[in-house]
Amino acid sequence: MEEILKYFTDLSEEQHRQFSMLDELYHDWNSKINVISRKDIDNLYEHHVLHSLAIAKLIHFKPQTRILDFGTGGGFPGIPLAIMFPECSFKLIDGTGKKIRVACEVAKAIGLKNCDPQQLRGEEERGKFDFVVSRAVMQLPDLMKIVGKNINKRGFNALPNGVICLKGGDLQAETHPYRNIVETTELTNWYGEEWFKEKYVIYLPA
């Protein structure tokens, strides 16, 4: 929890409560349904929660913003972002039912009212959203083919509506088709931990 408070100092009591509950909940559920590597579960706050919240460093979603978390797994980045932006609505989708069950149970346990996890493949999603977020799900061109249909053209946030992805490593090949419009930001701009080196947030306007 200290990792979150280090970089997000203005949390409400409710947000503090919700974030602090995640450790026990994910440890418990991960022992039943493996959604996070067994070797990595003890790094939950740094490698998963804080990583997800890098999107909140890029953009402060305005109230009423609708966000789709594509390939959420056990709820990342959707659940941390839903805690951070309680006046926005989040739909979390994943094709694997047991992962969505974890996301559902965690959201229910911490009392998230703005988070709707559903077992659904991206090709099946017909809703319209202001932003699509994802965390290392697939190559950017493949992702855009699936979710391009789901992005509202007219927006009201500081950034135009689009896709925001968390990724690592060499991104040159997958961002090349969008080289004139894509924005890539190193997470070390915001976070000092070694783990965030060579990790990025990619923003692609619709």
CSV table of C-alpha atoms in Angstrom, one decimal:
chain,number,residue,atom,x,y,z
A,1,MET,CA,0.0,0.0,0.0
A,2,GLU,CA,2.9,2.3,0.6
A,3,GLU,CA,3.7,2.2,-3.1
A,4,ILE,CA,0.3,3.7,-3.9
A,5,LEU,CA,0.5,6.5,-1.2
A,6,LYS,CA,4.0,7.4,-2.4
A,7,TYR,CA,2.7,8.5,-5.8
A,8,PHE,CA,-1.0,9.3,-5.1
A,9,THR,CA,-1.2,11.5,-2.1
A,10,ASP,CA,-4.8,12.8,-2.2
A,11,LEU,CA,-6.8,9.6,-1.9
A,12,SER,CA,-10.1,9.7,-0.1
A,13,GLU,CA,-10.8,7.5,3.0
A,14,GLU,CA,-12.9,5.3,0.8
A,15,GLN,CA,-10.2,4.9,-1.9
A,16,HIS,CA,-7.6,4.2,0.8
A,17,ARG,CA,-9.9,1.5,2.2
A,18,GLN,CA,-10.5,-0.1,-1.2
A,19,PHE,CA,-6.8,-0.1,-2.2
A,20,SER,CA,-5.8,-1.6,1.2
A,21,MET,CA,-8.2,-4.5,0.8
A,22,LEU,CA,-6.7,-5.6,-2.5
A,23,ASP,CA,-3.7,-7.5,-1.1
A,24,GLU,CA,-5.6,-9.9,1.0
A,25,LEU,CA,-8.4,-10.4,-1.6
A,26,TYR,CA,-6.0,-11.2,-4.4
A,27,HIS,CA,-3.8,-13.4,-2.3
A,28,ASP,CA,-6.9,-15.4,-1.3
A,29,TRP,CA,-8.4,-15.7,-4.8
A,30,ASN,CA,-5.0,-16.4,-6.4
A,31,SER,CA,-4.7,-19.5,-4.2
A,32,LYS,CA,-7.9,-20.8,-5.7
A,33,ILE,CA,-7.7,-19.4,-9.3
A,34,ASN,CA,-4.3,-18.5,-10.6
A,35,VAL,CA,-4.7,-15.0,-12.2
A,36,ILE,CA,-1.3,-13.7,-11.1
A,37,SER,CA,1.9,-15.6,-11.2
A,38,ARG,CA,2.6,-17.3,-7.9
A,39,LYS,CA,6.1,-15.8,-7.9
A,40,ASP,CA,4.6,-12.3,-8.5
A,41,ILE,CA,1.6,-12.1,-6.1
A,42,ASP,CA,3.8,-10.6,-3.3
A,43,ASN,CA,4.5,-7.7,-5.7
A,44,LEU,CA,0.8,-7.0,-6.2
A,45,TYR,CA,0.9,-3.3,-5.4
A,46,GLU,CA,4.0,-2.4,-7.4
A,47,HIS,CA,3.7,-4.8,-10.4
A,48,HIS,CA,-0.1,-4.7,-10.8
A,49,VAL,CA,-1.9,-1.9,-9.0
A,50,LEU,CA,0.7,0.8,-9.4
A,51,HIS,CA,1.4,-0.3,-12.9
A,52,SER,CA,-2.3,0.0,-13.7
A,53,LEU,CA,-2.4,3.5,-12.2
A,54,ALA,CA,0.2,4.7,-14.7
A,55,ILE,CA,-2.8,5.4,-16.9
A,56,ALA,CA,-4.0,7.8,-14.2
A,57,LYS,CA,-0.7,9.7,-14.5
A,58,LEU,CA,-1.2,10.1,-18.2
A,59,ILE,CA,-4.9,11.3,-18.0
A,60,HIS,CA,-7.3,12.3,-15.3
A,61,PHE,CA,-10.6,11.0,-16.6
A,62,LYS,CA,-13.4,13.4,-16.2
A,63,PRO,CA,-16.6,12.4,-14.5
A,64,GLN,CA,-19.0,10.4,-16.7
A,65,THR,CA,-16.2,9.0,-18.9
A,66,ARG,CA,-16.9,5.5,-20.1
A,67,ILE,CA,-13.9,3.1,-20.2
A,68,LEU,CA,-13.6,-0.4,-21.5
A,69,ASP,CA,-10.8,-2.6,-20.0
A,70,PHE,CA,-10.0,-5.1,-22.8
A,71,GLY,CA,-8.5,-8.4,-21.6
A,72,THR,CA,-8.8,-7.5,-18.0
A,73,GLY,CA,-7.7,-10.9,-16.6
A,74,GLY,CA,-8.3,-10.6,-12.8
A,75,GLY,CA,-9.1,-6.9,-13.0
A,76,PHE,CA,-6.1,-5.0,-14.3
A,77,PRO,CA,-5.9,-2.2,-15.1
A,78,GLY,CA,-9.7,-1.8,-14.6
A,79,ILE,CA,-10.2,-2.3,-10.9
A,80,PRO,CA,-7.4,0.1,-9.7
A,81,LEU,CA,-8.6,2.7,-12.2
A,82,ALA,CA,-12.2,2.3,-11.1
A,83,ILE,CA,-11.1,3.0,-7.5
A,84,MET,CA,-9.2,6.0,-8.6
A,85,PHE,CA,-12.1,7.4,-10.7
A,86,PRO,CA,-15.3,6.7,-8.9
A,87,GLU,CA,-17.4,9.0,-11.0
A,88,CYS,CA,-16.4,7.2,-14.3
A,89,SER,CA,-17.8,3.9,-15.5
A,90,PHE,CA,-15.7,0.9,-16.3
A,91,LYS,CA,-16.6,-2.3,-18.2
A,92,LEU,CA,-14.1,-5.1,-17.7
A,93,ILE,CA,-14.1,-7.9,-20.3
A,94,ASP,CA,-12.1,-11.1,-20.7
A,95,GLY,CA,-12.8,-14.3,-22.5
A,96,THR,CA,-11.8,-16.5,-19.6
A,97,GLY,CA,-14.7,-17.0,-17.1
A,98,LYS,CA,-12.6,-17.9,-14.1
A,99,LYS,CA,-10.6,-14.7,-14.4
A,100,ILE,CA,-13.8,-12.6,-14.7
A,101,ARG,CA,-15.1,-14.4,-11.6
A,102,VAL,CA,-12.1,-13.1,-9.6
A,103,ALA,CA,-12.6,-9.6,-10.9
A,104,CYS,CA,-16.3,-9.7,-10.0
A,105,GLU,CA,-15.6,-11.0,-6.5
A,106,VAL,CA,-12.9,-8.5,-5.8
A,107,ALA,CA,-15.0,-5.6,-7.1
A,108,LYS,CA,-18.0,-6.8,-5.0
A,109,ALA,CA,-15.9,-7.2,-1.8
A,110,ILE,CA,-14.5,-3.7,-1.9
A,111,GLY,CA,-17.8,-2.1,-2.8
A,112,LEU,CA,-17.0,-0.8,-6.3
A,113,LYS,CA,-20.2,0.5,-7.8
A,114,ASN,CA,-18.7,1.8,-11.1
A,115,CYS,CA,-17.2,-1.5,-12.4
A,116,ASP,CA,-18.9,-4.1,-14.5
A,117,PRO,CA,-16.8,-7.3,-15.2
A,118,GLN,CA,-18.2,-9.6,-17.9
A,119,GLN,CA,-17.0,-12.7,-19.7
A,120,LEU,CA,-16.9,-11.5,-23.2
A,121,ARG,CA,-14.5,-11.5,-26.1
A,122,GLY,CA,-13.6,-8.2,-27.7
A,123,GLU,CA,-15.1,-9.2,-31.0
A,124,GLU,CA,-18.4,-9.6,-29.2
A,125,GLU,CA,-18.4,-6.2,-27.4
A,126,ARG,CA,-20.8,-3.8,-29.1
A,127,GLY,CA,-20.8,-0.9,-26.7
A,128,LYS,CA,-19.3,2.5,-27.2
A,129,PHE,CA,-16.7,4.0,-24.9
A,130,ASP,CA,-14.5,7.0,-24.6
A,131,PHE,CA,-11.4,5.1,-24.0
A,132,VAL,CA,-10.2,1.5,-24.3
A,133,VAL,CA,-7.5,0.5,-21.8
A,134,SER,CA,-5.4,-2.7,-21.8
A,135,ARG,CA,-2.3,-4.2,-20.2
A,136,ALA,CA,0.0,-6.2,-22.5
A,137,VAL,CA,-2.9,-8.1,-24.2
A,138,MET,CA,-1.8,-8.1,-27.8
A,139,GLN,CA,0.0,-6.2,-30.5
A,140,LEU,CA,-1.4,-2.7,-31.1
A,141,PRO,CA,-2.5,-3.2,-34.7
A,142,ASP,CA,-4.4,-6.4,-33.7
A,143,LEU,CA,-6.0,-4.6,-30.8
A,144,MET,CA,-7.1,-1.7,-33.0
A,145,LYS,CA,-8.8,-4.1,-35.4
A,146,ILE,CA,-10.9,-5.4,-32.6
A,147,VAL,CA,-11.7,-2.3,-30.5
A,148,GLY,CA,-11.8,0.5,-33.1
A,149,LYS,CA,-15.5,-0.1,-33.5
A,150,ASN,CA,-16.0,0.6,-29.7
A,151,ILE,CA,-14.6,4.1,-29.4
A,152,ASN,CA,-16.9,7.1,-29.5
A,153,LYS,CA,-15.6,9.8,-31.9
A,154,ARG,CA,-16.6,12.8,-29.8
A,155,GLY,CA,-15.0,13.2,-26.5
A,156,PHE,CA,-14.7,15.7,-23.6
A,157,ASN,CA,-11.4,14.8,-21.8
A,158,ALA,CA,-8.1,16.5,-22.1
A,159,LEU,CA,-7.0,13.8,-24.5
A,160,PRO,CA,-9.1,12.9,-27.5
A,161,ASN,CA,-10.9,9.5,-27.2
A,162,GLY,CA,-8.7,6.5,-28.0
A,163,VAL,CA,-6.7,3.5,-26.8
A,164,ILE,CA,-4.3,3.5,-23.8
A,165,CYS,CA,-2.1,0.5,-23.4
A,166,LEU,CA,0.5,-0.5,-20.8
A,167,LYS,CA,3.4,-2.4,-22.5
A,168,GLY,CA,7.1,-3.2,-22.1
A,169,GLY,CA,10.1,-3.9,-24.3
A,170,ASP,CA,10.8,-2.9,-27.8
A,171,LEU,CA,7.6,-1.3,-29.2
A,172,GLN,CA,9.0,0.1,-32.5
A,173,ALA,CA,7.5,-2.5,-34.8
A,174,GLU,CA,3.9,-2.4,-33.4
A,175,THR,CA,3.8,1.4,-33.1
A,176,HIS,CA,5.3,2.0,-36.5
A,177,PRO,CA,2.0,2.0,-38.4
A,178,TYR,CA,0.8,4.8,-36.2
A,179,ARG,CA,4.1,6.7,-35.9
A,180,ASN,CA,2.6,10.0,-36.8
A,181,ILE,CA,0.0,10.0,-34.1
A,182,VAL,CA,1.0,7.5,-31.4
A,183,GLU,CA,2.4,8.8,-28.1
A,184,THR,CA,4.7,6.6,-26.0
A,185,THR,CA,5.6,7.7,-22.5
A,186,GLU,CA,8.2,5.9,-20.2
A,187,LEU,CA,6.8,5.0,-16.8
A,188,THR,CA,10.1,6.1,-15.3
A,189,ASN,CA,8.9,9.6,-15.9
A,190,TRP,CA,6.6,9.1,-12.9
A,191,TYR,CA,7.9,6.1,-11.0
A,192,GLY,CA,11.3,5.6,-9.5
A,193,GLU,CA,11.3,1.8,-9.0
A,194,GLU,CA,13.7,-0.3,-11.0
A,195,TRP,CA,10.9,-2.6,-12.2
A,196,PHE,CA,9.4,0.2,-14.3
A,197,LYS,CA,12.4,0.6,-16.6
A,198,GLU,CA,11.6,-0.2,-20.2
A,199,LYS,CA,7.9,-0.1,-19.5
A,200,TYR,CA,5.6,2.4,-21.3
A,201,VAL,CA,2.1,3.7,-21.6
A,202,ILE,CA,1.0,4.0,-25.2
A,203,TYR,CA,-1.8,6.4,-26.2
A,204,LEU,CA,-3.4,6.2,-29.7
A,205,PRO,CA,-6.2,8.6,-30.5
A,206,ALA,CA,-9.1,7.1,-32.3
